[in-house]
mmCIF file with all atom_site columns, C-alpha atoms in Angstrom:
data_model
loop_
_atom_site.group_PDB
_atom_site.id
_atom_site.type_symbol
_atom_site.label_atom_id
_atom_site.label_alt_id
_atom_site.label_comp_id
_atom_site.label_asym_id
_atom_site.label_entity_id
_atom_site.label_seq_id
_atom_site.pdbx_PDB_ins_code
_atom_site.Cartn_x
_atom_site.Cartn_y
_atom_site.Cartn_z
_atom_site.occupancy
_atom_site.B_iso_or_equiv
_atom_site.pdbx_formal_charge
_atom_site.auth_seq_id
_atom_site.auth_comp_id
_atom_site.auth_asym_id
_atom_site.auth_atom_id
_atom_site.pdbx_PDB_model_num
ATOM 1   C CA . UNK A 1 1   ? 10.587  -4.919  -172.514 1.00 0.00 ? 65  UNK A CA 1
ATOM 2   C CA . UNK A 1 2   ? 11.269  -4.849  -168.781 1.00 0.00 ? 66  UNK A CA 1
ATOM 3   C CA . UNK A 1 3   ? 10.491  -2.474  -165.915 1.00 0.00 ? 67  UNK A CA 1
ATOM 4   C CA . UNK A 1 4   ? 13.829  -2.568  -164.086 1.00 0.00 ? 68  UNK A CA 1
ATOM 5   C CA . UNK A 1 5   ? 16.389  -4.591  -166.058 1.00 0.00 ? 69  UNK A CA 1
ATOM 6   C CA . UNK A 1 6   ? 19.636  -3.095  -167.316 1.00 0.00 ? 70  UNK A CA 1
ATOM 7   C CA . UNK A 1 7   ? 18.582  -4.228  -170.802 1.00 0.00 ? 71  UNK A CA 1
ATOM 8   C CA . UNK A 1 8   ? 15.102  -2.728  -170.428 1.00 0.00 ? 72  UNK A CA 1
ATOM 9   C CA . UNK A 1 9   ? 14.852  -1.443  -173.999 1.00 0.00 ? 73  UNK A CA 1
ATOM 10  C CA . UNK A 1 10  ? 14.494  -3.653  -177.050 1.00 0.00 ? 74  UNK A CA 1
ATOM 11  C CA . UNK A 1 11  ? 14.197  -3.045  -180.771 1.00 0.00 ? 75  UNK A CA 1
ATOM 12  C CA . UNK A 1 12  ? 11.511  -5.739  -180.995 1.00 0.00 ? 76  UNK A CA 1
ATOM 13  C CA . UNK A 1 13  ? 10.678  -6.784  -184.544 1.00 0.00 ? 77  UNK A CA 1
ATOM 14  C CA . UNK A 1 14  ? 13.060  -4.298  -186.094 1.00 0.00 ? 78  UNK A CA 1
ATOM 15  C CA . UNK A 1 15  ? 16.221  -5.599  -184.445 1.00 0.00 ? 79  UNK A CA 1
ATOM 16  C CA . UNK A 1 16  ? 19.309  -3.451  -183.869 1.00 0.00 ? 80  UNK A CA 1
ATOM 17  C CA . UNK A 1 17  ? 20.313  -0.834  -186.429 1.00 0.00 ? 81  UNK A CA 1
ATOM 18  C CA . UNK A 1 18  ? 23.967  -0.911  -185.363 1.00 0.00 ? 82  UNK A CA 1
ATOM 19  C CA . UNK A 1 19  ? 26.408  -2.305  -182.868 1.00 0.00 ? 83  UNK A CA 1
ATOM 20  C CA . UNK A 1 20  ? 29.588  -1.031  -181.282 1.00 0.00 ? 84  UNK A CA 1
ATOM 21  C CA . UNK A 1 21  ? 32.595  -3.234  -181.931 1.00 0.00 ? 85  UNK A CA 1
ATOM 22  C CA . UNK A 1 22  ? 36.280  -2.475  -181.227 1.00 0.00 ? 86  UNK A CA 1
ATOM 23  C CA . UNK A 1 23  ? 35.704  1.246   -180.990 1.00 0.00 ? 87  UNK A CA 1
ATOM 24  C CA . UNK A 1 24  ? 33.651  1.520   -184.195 1.00 0.00 ? 88  UNK A CA 1
ATOM 25  C CA . UNK A 1 25  ? 29.968  1.715   -184.951 1.00 0.00 ? 89  UNK A CA 1
ATOM 26  C CA . UNK A 1 26  ? 28.950  -0.985  -187.411 1.00 0.00 ? 90  UNK A CA 1
ATOM 27  C CA . UNK A 1 27  ? 25.618  -0.333  -189.119 1.00 0.00 ? 91  UNK A CA 1
ATOM 28  C CA . UNK A 1 28  ? 23.499  -3.444  -189.674 1.00 0.00 ? 92  UNK A CA 1
ATOM 29  C CA . UNK A 1 29  ? 20.588  -1.691  -191.378 1.00 0.00 ? 93  UNK A CA 1
ATOM 30  C CA . UNK A 1 30  ? 19.707  1.776   -192.538 1.00 0.00 ? 94  UNK A CA 1
ATOM 31  C CA . UNK A 1 31  ? 16.640  3.455   -191.071 1.00 0.00 ? 95  UNK A CA 1
ATOM 32  C CA . UNK A 1 32  ? 13.669  3.614   -193.414 1.00 0.00 ? 96  UNK A CA 1
ATOM 33  C CA . UNK A 1 33  ? 12.476  6.957   -194.677 1.00 0.00 ? 97  UNK A CA 1
ATOM 34  C CA . UNK A 1 34  ? 10.131  8.506   -192.132 1.00 0.00 ? 98  UNK A CA 1
ATOM 35  C CA . UNK A 1 35  ? 6.418   8.330   -192.959 1.00 0.00 ? 99  UNK A CA 1
ATOM 36  C CA . UNK A 1 36  ? 4.689   11.498  -194.054 1.00 0.00 ? 100 UNK A CA 1
ATOM 37  C CA . UNK A 1 37  ? 3.635   13.790  -191.228 1.00 0.00 ? 101 UNK A CA 1
ATOM 38  C CA . UNK A 1 38  ? 0.652   12.470  -189.302 1.00 0.00 ? 102 UNK A CA 1
ATOM 39  C CA . UNK A 1 39  ? -0.888  15.941  -188.990 1.00 0.00 ? 103 UNK A CA 1
ATOM 40  C CA . UNK A 1 40  ? -0.789  19.036  -191.183 1.00 0.00 ? 104 UNK A CA 1
ATOM 41  C CA . UNK A 1 41  ? 0.160   22.427  -189.756 1.00 0.00 ? 105 UNK A CA 1
ATOM 42  C CA . UNK A 1 42  ? -3.497  23.454  -189.516 1.00 0.00 ? 106 UNK A CA 1
ATOM 43  C CA . UNK A 1 43  ? -4.349  20.201  -187.727 1.00 0.00 ? 107 UNK A CA 1
ATOM 44  C CA . UNK A 1 44  ? -1.466  20.659  -185.269 1.00 0.00 ? 108 UNK A CA 1
ATOM 45  C CA . UNK A 1 45  ? -2.772  24.162  -184.440 1.00 0.00 ? 109 UNK A CA 1
ATOM 46  C CA . UNK A 1 46  ? -6.291  22.769  -184.014 1.00 0.00 ? 110 UNK A CA 1
ATOM 47  C CA . UNK A 1 47  ? -4.897  20.100  -181.670 1.00 0.00 ? 111 UNK A CA 1
ATOM 48  C CA . UNK A 1 48  ? -3.071  22.741  -179.635 1.00 0.00 ? 112 UNK A CA 1
ATOM 49  C CA . UNK A 1 49  ? -6.294  24.705  -179.162 1.00 0.00 ? 113 UNK A CA 1
ATOM 50  C CA . UNK A 1 50  ? -8.224  21.771  -177.651 1.00 0.00 ? 114 UNK A CA 1
ATOM 51  C CA . UNK A 1 51  ? -9.008  21.817  -173.946 1.00 0.00 ? 115 UNK A CA 1
ATOM 52  C CA . UNK A 1 52  ? -9.986  18.118  -173.783 1.00 0.00 ? 116 UNK A CA 1
ATOM 53  C CA . UNK A 1 53  ? -9.055  15.041  -175.757 1.00 0.00 ? 117 UNK A CA 1
ATOM 54  C CA . UNK A 1 54  ? -11.463 12.506  -177.256 1.00 0.00 ? 118 UNK A CA 1
ATOM 55  C CA . UNK A 1 55  ? -12.102 9.325   -175.296 1.00 0.00 ? 119 UNK A CA 1
ATOM 56  C CA . UNK A 1 56  ? -10.304 6.485   -177.123 1.00 0.00 ? 120 UNK A CA 1
ATOM 57  C CA . UNK A 1 57  ? -10.629 3.141   -175.346 1.00 0.00 ? 121 UNK A CA 1
ATOM 58  C CA . UNK A 1 58  ? -8.397  0.086   -175.541 1.00 0.00 ? 122 UNK A CA 1
ATOM 59  C CA . UNK A 1 59  ? -10.267 -3.207  -175.303 1.00 0.00 ? 123 UNK A CA 1
ATOM 60  C CA . UNK A 1 60  ? -8.284  -6.397  -174.785 1.00 0.00 ? 124 UNK A CA 1
ATOM 61  C CA . UNK A 1 61  ? -9.584  -9.646  -176.250 1.00 0.00 ? 125 UNK A CA 1
ATOM 62  C CA . UNK A 1 62  ? -10.339 -12.338 -173.681 1.00 0.00 ? 126 UNK A CA 1
ATOM 63  C CA . UNK A 1 63  ? -10.946 -16.005 -174.567 1.00 0.00 ? 127 UNK A CA 1
ATOM 64  C CA . UNK A 1 64  ? -13.555 -16.732 -171.951 1.00 0.00 ? 128 UNK A CA 1
ATOM 65  C CA . UNK A 1 65  ? -15.450 -13.435 -171.718 1.00 0.00 ? 129 UNK A CA 1
ATOM 66  C CA . UNK A 1 66  ? -18.904 -12.876 -173.175 1.00 0.00 ? 130 UNK A CA 1
ATOM 67  C CA . UNK A 1 67  ? -19.151 -9.765  -175.345 1.00 0.00 ? 131 UNK A CA 1
ATOM 68  C CA . UNK A 1 68  ? -21.389 -7.596  -173.150 1.00 0.00 ? 132 UNK A CA 1
ATOM 69  C CA . UNK A 1 69  ? -19.221 -7.272  -170.032 1.00 0.00 ? 133 UNK A CA 1
ATOM 70  C CA . UNK A 1 70  ? -15.932 -7.436  -171.939 1.00 0.00 ? 134 UNK A CA 1
ATOM 71  C CA . UNK A 1 71  ? -16.852 -4.612  -174.315 1.00 0.00 ? 135 UNK A CA 1
ATOM 72  C CA . UNK A 1 72  ? -18.240 -2.228  -171.687 1.00 0.00 ? 136 UNK A CA 1
ATOM 73  C CA . UNK A 1 73  ? -15.194 0.024   -172.305 1.00 0.00 ? 137 UNK A CA 1
ATOM 74  C CA . UNK A 1 74  ? -16.694 0.931   -175.692 1.00 0.00 ? 138 UNK A CA 1
ATOM 75  C CA . UNK A 1 75  ? -19.597 2.717   -173.995 1.00 0.00 ? 139 UNK A CA 1
ATOM 76  C CA . UNK A 1 76  ? -19.059 6.456   -174.308 1.00 0.00 ? 140 UNK A CA 1
ATOM 77  C CA . UNK A 1 77  ? -15.885 6.053   -176.383 1.00 0.00 ? 141 UNK A CA 1
ATOM 78  C CA . UNK A 1 78  ? -15.471 8.167   -179.508 1.00 0.00 ? 142 UNK A CA 1
ATOM 79  C CA . UNK A 1 79  ? -13.078 5.572   -180.931 1.00 0.00 ? 143 UNK A CA 1
ATOM 80  C CA . UNK A 1 80  ? -11.298 2.442   -179.761 1.00 0.00 ? 144 UNK A CA 1
ATOM 81  C CA . UNK A 1 81  ? -8.389  0.093   -180.307 1.00 0.00 ? 145 UNK A CA 1
ATOM 82  C CA . UNK A 1 82  ? -9.014  -3.629  -180.040 1.00 0.00 ? 146 UNK A CA 1
ATOM 83  C CA . UNK A 1 83  ? -5.989  -5.537  -178.673 1.00 0.00 ? 147 UNK A CA 1
ATOM 84  C CA . UNK A 1 84  ? -6.793  -8.846  -180.354 1.00 0.00 ? 148 UNK A CA 1
ATOM 85  C CA . UNK A 1 85  ? -5.249  -12.312 -180.151 1.00 0.00 ? 149 UNK A CA 1
ATOM 86  C CA . UNK A 1 86  ? -2.420  -13.300 -182.457 1.00 0.00 ? 150 UNK A CA 1
ATOM 87  C CA . UNK A 1 87  ? -2.668  -11.793 -185.923 1.00 0.00 ? 151 UNK A CA 1
ATOM 88  C CA . UNK A 1 88  ? -5.996  -10.068 -185.194 1.00 0.00 ? 152 UNK A CA 1
ATOM 89  C CA . UNK A 1 89  ? -8.605  -12.452 -183.801 1.00 0.00 ? 153 UNK A CA 1
ATOM 90  C CA . UNK A 1 90  ? -11.429 -12.262 -181.233 1.00 0.00 ? 154 UNK A CA 1
ATOM 91  C CA . UNK A 1 91  ? -14.128 -14.626 -179.964 1.00 0.00 ? 155 UNK A CA 1
ATOM 92  C CA . UNK A 1 92  ? -16.935 -15.106 -182.472 1.00 0.00 ? 156 UNK A CA 1
ATOM 93  C CA . UNK A 1 93  ? -19.424 -13.842 -179.883 1.00 0.00 ? 157 UNK A CA 1
ATOM 94  C CA . UNK A 1 94  ? -17.767 -10.389 -179.988 1.00 0.00 ? 158 UNK A CA 1
ATOM 95  C CA . UNK A 1 95  ? -18.095 -9.756  -183.738 1.00 0.00 ? 159 UNK A CA 1
ATOM 96  C CA . UNK A 1 96  ? -21.600 -8.251  -183.849 1.00 0.00 ? 160 UNK A CA 1
ATOM 97  C CA . UNK A 1 97  ? -20.888 -5.755  -181.043 1.00 0.00 ? 161 UNK A CA 1
ATOM 98  C CA . UNK A 1 98  ? -17.577 -4.754  -182.622 1.00 0.00 ? 162 UNK A CA 1
ATOM 99  C CA . UNK A 1 99  ? -19.127 -4.326  -186.070 1.00 0.00 ? 163 UNK A CA 1
ATOM 100 C CA . UNK A 1 100 ? -21.913 -2.216  -184.569 1.00 0.00 ? 164 UNK A CA 1
ATOM 101 C CA . UNK A 1 101 ? -19.351 0.067   -182.895 1.00 0.00 ? 165 UNK A CA 1
ATOM 102 C CA . UNK A 1 102 ? -17.224 0.242   -186.082 1.00 0.00 ? 166 UNK A CA 1
ATOM 103 C CA . UNK A 1 103 ? -20.231 1.478   -188.085 1.00 0.00 ? 167 UNK A CA 1
ATOM 104 C CA . UNK A 1 104 ? -20.435 4.548   -185.822 1.00 0.00 ? 168 UNK A CA 1
ATOM 105 C CA . UNK A 1 105 ? -16.868 5.136   -184.633 1.00 0.00 ? 169 UNK A CA 1
ATOM 106 C CA . UNK A 1 106 ? -13.280 4.376   -185.689 1.00 0.00 ? 170 UNK A CA 1
ATOM 107 C CA . UNK A 1 107 ? -12.218 0.963   -184.365 1.00 0.00 ? 171 UNK A CA 1
ATOM 108 C CA . UNK A 1 108 ? -8.616  -0.126  -184.880 1.00 0.00 ? 172 UNK A CA 1
ATOM 109 C CA . UNK A 1 109 ? -7.629  -3.803  -184.898 1.00 0.00 ? 173 UNK A CA 1
ATOM 110 C CA . UNK A 1 110 ? -4.231  -4.359  -183.238 1.00 0.00 ? 174 UNK A CA 1
ATOM 111 C CA . UNK A 1 111 ? -2.373  -7.444  -182.019 1.00 0.00 ? 175 UNK A CA 1
ATOM 112 C CA . UNK A 1 112 ? -1.688  -7.811  -178.322 1.00 0.00 ? 176 UNK A CA 1
ATOM 113 C CA . UNK A 1 113 ? 1.251   -10.173 -178.941 1.00 0.00 ? 177 UNK A CA 1
ATOM 114 C CA . UNK A 1 114 ? 4.004   -7.557  -178.760 1.00 0.00 ? 178 UNK A CA 1
ATOM 115 C CA . UNK A 1 115 ? 5.526   -8.513  -182.111 1.00 0.00 ? 179 UNK A CA 1
ATOM 116 C CA . UNK A 1 116 ? 4.463   -8.788  -185.733 1.00 0.00 ? 180 UNK A CA 1
ATOM 117 C CA . UNK A 1 117 ? 1.690   -7.100  -187.699 1.00 0.00 ? 181 UNK A CA 1
ATOM 118 C CA . UNK A 1 118 ? -2.043  -7.629  -187.874 1.00 0.00 ? 182 UNK A CA 1
ATOM 119 C CA . UNK A 1 119 ? -2.629  -9.922  -190.836 1.00 0.00 ? 183 UNK A CA 1
ATOM 120 C CA . UNK A 1 120 ? -5.061  -8.974  -193.610 1.00 0.00 ? 184 UNK A CA 1
ATOM 121 C CA . UNK A 1 121 ? -5.656  -12.027 -195.776 1.00 0.00 ? 185 UNK A CA 1
ATOM 122 C CA . UNK A 1 122 ? -4.896  -15.287 -193.968 1.00 0.00 ? 186 UNK A CA 1
ATOM 123 C CA . UNK A 1 123 ? -7.718  -16.314 -191.626 1.00 0.00 ? 187 UNK A CA 1
ATOM 124 C CA . UNK A 1 124 ? -11.339 -15.936 -192.729 1.00 0.00 ? 188 UNK A CA 1
ATOM 125 C CA . UNK A 1 125 ? -13.397 -17.488 -189.935 1.00 0.00 ? 189 UNK A CA 1
ATOM 126 C CA . UNK A 1 126 ? -15.858 -15.324 -187.986 1.00 0.00 ? 190 UNK A CA 1
ATOM 127 C CA . UNK A 1 127 ? -13.783 -13.228 -185.587 1.00 0.00 ? 191 UNK A CA 1
ATOM 128 C CA . UNK A 1 128 ? -10.545 -13.499 -187.602 1.00 0.00 ? 192 UNK A CA 1
ATOM 129 C CA . UNK A 1 129 ? -8.803  -10.586 -189.303 1.00 0.00 ? 193 UNK A CA 1
ATOM 130 C CA . UNK A 1 130 ? -10.457 -10.953 -192.741 1.00 0.00 ? 194 UNK A CA 1
ATOM 131 C CA . UNK A 1 131 ? -13.892 -10.930 -191.101 1.00 0.00 ? 195 UNK A CA 1
ATOM 132 C CA . UNK A 1 132 ? -13.104 -8.025  -188.753 1.00 0.00 ? 196 UNK A CA 1
ATOM 133 C CA . UNK A 1 133 ? -11.522 -5.850  -191.440 1.00 0.00 ? 197 UNK A CA 1
ATOM 134 C CA . UNK A 1 134 ? -14.528 -6.621  -193.643 1.00 0.00 ? 198 UNK A CA 1
ATOM 135 C CA . UNK A 1 135 ? -16.764 -5.387  -190.802 1.00 0.00 ? 199 UNK A CA 1
ATOM 136 C CA . UNK A 1 136 ? -15.075 -1.969  -190.994 1.00 0.00 ? 200 UNK A CA 1
ATOM 137 C CA . UNK A 1 137 ? -12.276 -2.248  -188.449 1.00 0.00 ? 201 UNK A CA 1
ATOM 138 C CA . UNK A 1 138 ? -9.037  -0.449  -189.365 1.00 0.00 ? 202 UNK A CA 1
ATOM 139 C CA . UNK A 1 139 ? -5.776  -2.424  -189.274 1.00 0.00 ? 203 UNK A CA 1
ATOM 140 C CA . UNK A 1 140 ? -3.072  -1.234  -186.875 1.00 0.00 ? 204 UNK A CA 1
ATOM 141 C CA . UNK A 1 141 ? -0.467  -2.942  -189.078 1.00 0.00 ? 205 UNK A CA 1
ATOM 142 C CA . UNK A 1 142 ? 2.769   -3.088  -187.075 1.00 0.00 ? 206 UNK A CA 1
ATOM 143 C CA . UNK A 1 143 ? 1.554   -0.638  -184.394 1.00 0.00 ? 207 UNK A CA 1
ATOM 144 C CA . UNK A 1 144 ? 1.115   -2.007  -180.876 1.00 0.00 ? 208 UNK A CA 1
ATOM 145 C CA . UNK A 1 145 ? -2.219  -1.169  -179.216 1.00 0.00 ? 209 UNK A CA 1
ATOM 146 C CA . UNK A 1 146 ? -0.869  1.734   -177.138 1.00 0.00 ? 210 UNK A CA 1
ATOM 147 C CA . UNK A 1 147 ? 0.812   3.326   -180.174 1.00 0.00 ? 211 UNK A CA 1
ATOM 148 C CA . UNK A 1 148 ? -2.282  2.785   -182.308 1.00 0.00 ? 212 UNK A CA 1
ATOM 149 C CA . UNK A 1 149 ? -4.379  4.471   -179.605 1.00 0.00 ? 213 UNK A CA 1
ATOM 150 C CA . UNK A 1 150 ? -2.091  7.499   -179.493 1.00 0.00 ? 214 UNK A CA 1
ATOM 151 C CA . UNK A 1 151 ? -2.143  7.908   -183.291 1.00 0.00 ? 215 UNK A CA 1
ATOM 152 C CA . UNK A 1 152 ? -5.935  7.556   -183.355 1.00 0.00 ? 216 UNK A CA 1
ATOM 153 C CA . UNK A 1 153 ? -6.332  10.027  -180.493 1.00 0.00 ? 217 UNK A CA 1
ATOM 154 C CA . UNK A 1 154 ? -4.150  12.626  -182.230 1.00 0.00 ? 218 UNK A CA 1
ATOM 155 C CA . UNK A 1 155 ? -6.001  12.284  -185.528 1.00 0.00 ? 219 UNK A CA 1
ATOM 156 C CA . UNK A 1 156 ? -9.396  12.660  -183.828 1.00 0.00 ? 220 UNK A CA 1
ATOM 157 C CA . UNK A 1 157 ? -8.237  15.553  -181.635 1.00 0.00 ? 221 UNK A CA 1
ATOM 158 C CA . UNK A 1 158 ? -6.989  17.381  -184.738 1.00 0.00 ? 222 UNK A CA 1
ATOM 159 C CA . UNK A 1 159 ? -10.403 17.035  -186.364 1.00 0.00 ? 223 UNK A CA 1
ATOM 160 C CA . UNK A 1 160 ? -9.566  14.305  -188.882 1.00 0.00 ? 224 UNK A CA 1
ATOM 161 C CA . UNK A 1 161 ? -12.690 12.215  -189.545 1.00 0.00 ? 225 UNK A CA 1
ATOM 162 C CA . UNK A 1 162 ? -14.336 9.601   -191.748 1.00 0.00 ? 226 UNK A CA 1
ATOM 163 C CA . UNK A 1 163 ? -12.583 8.327   -194.840 1.00 0.00 ? 227 UNK A CA 1
ATOM 164 C CA . UNK A 1 164 ? -9.692  10.770  -194.352 1.00 0.00 ? 228 UNK A CA 1
ATOM 165 C CA . UNK A 1 165 ? -9.016  9.380   -190.867 1.00 0.00 ? 229 UNK A CA 1
ATOM 166 C CA . UNK A 1 166 ? -9.208  5.810   -192.161 1.00 0.00 ? 230 UNK A CA 1
ATOM 167 C CA . UNK A 1 167 ? -6.847  6.541   -195.072 1.00 0.00 ? 231 UNK A CA 1
ATOM 168 C CA . UNK A 1 168 ? -4.280  8.416   -192.984 1.00 0.00 ? 232 UNK A CA 1
ATOM 169 C CA . UNK A 1 169 ? -4.283  5.857   -190.195 1.00 0.00 ? 233 UNK A CA 1
ATOM 170 C CA . UNK A 1 170 ? -3.925  3.056   -192.737 1.00 0.00 ? 234 UNK A CA 1
ATOM 171 C CA . UNK A 1 171 ? -0.957  4.839   -194.350 1.00 0.00 ? 235 UNK A CA 1
ATOM 172 C CA . UNK A 1 172 ? 0.724   5.216   -190.972 1.00 0.00 ? 236 UNK A CA 1
ATOM 173 C CA . UNK A 1 173 ? 0.074   1.590   -189.995 1.00 0.00 ? 237 UNK A CA 1
ATOM 174 C CA . UNK A 1 174 ? 1.075   0.121   -193.357 1.00 0.00 ? 238 UNK A CA 1
ATOM 175 C CA . UNK A 1 175 ? 4.715   0.577   -193.042 1.00 0.00 ? 239 UNK A CA 1
ATOM 176 C CA . UNK A 1 176 ? 7.404   0.426   -193.519 1.00 0.00 ? 240 UNK A CA 1
ATOM 177 C CA . UNK A 1 177 ? 7.730   -2.883  -191.702 1.00 0.00 ? 241 UNK A CA 1
ATOM 178 C CA . UNK A 1 178 ? 10.600  -3.102  -189.244 1.00 0.00 ? 242 UNK A CA 1
ATOM 179 C CA . UNK A 1 179 ? 13.911  -4.260  -190.721 1.00 0.00 ? 243 UNK A CA 1
ATOM 180 C CA . UNK A 1 180 ? 16.327  -6.716  -189.204 1.00 0.00 ? 244 UNK A CA 1
#
């Protein structure tokens, strides 16, 4: 949460799991069961054999930017992560270009806020999460854009595609939500 502070690391949405008090460790929450493995053994071997990685762009939503120059990072990308406003929103003028990209390539919808998940069923206006998910974008759930990009990159590099990629990414992003 900070580049040079003594308290540089933070648990974010999940909060602390334990604290040290009077010489004892006091657990505040138990860690959730780990999600299933992202990649199978065969996929991990396939990943290890690659000489190059797929190009996965991160595009950050901007209030005042027209779609064409703002979305230039999508050109040549094999997949992308959209760092959207709030719970998963972009300017209305961006929707057609994003939907067009999502029809051809995986496009993950993440929040750039630094806390909380992408919503799925709250806002329905053009450019909000219901609209974007309906256009084929994949929810990042609780994953921050950089983490969503890494997961997407690994899945693509291991040869996971189409509906299998969408299902496995969705499982990873779905949970469990951080605990306080």
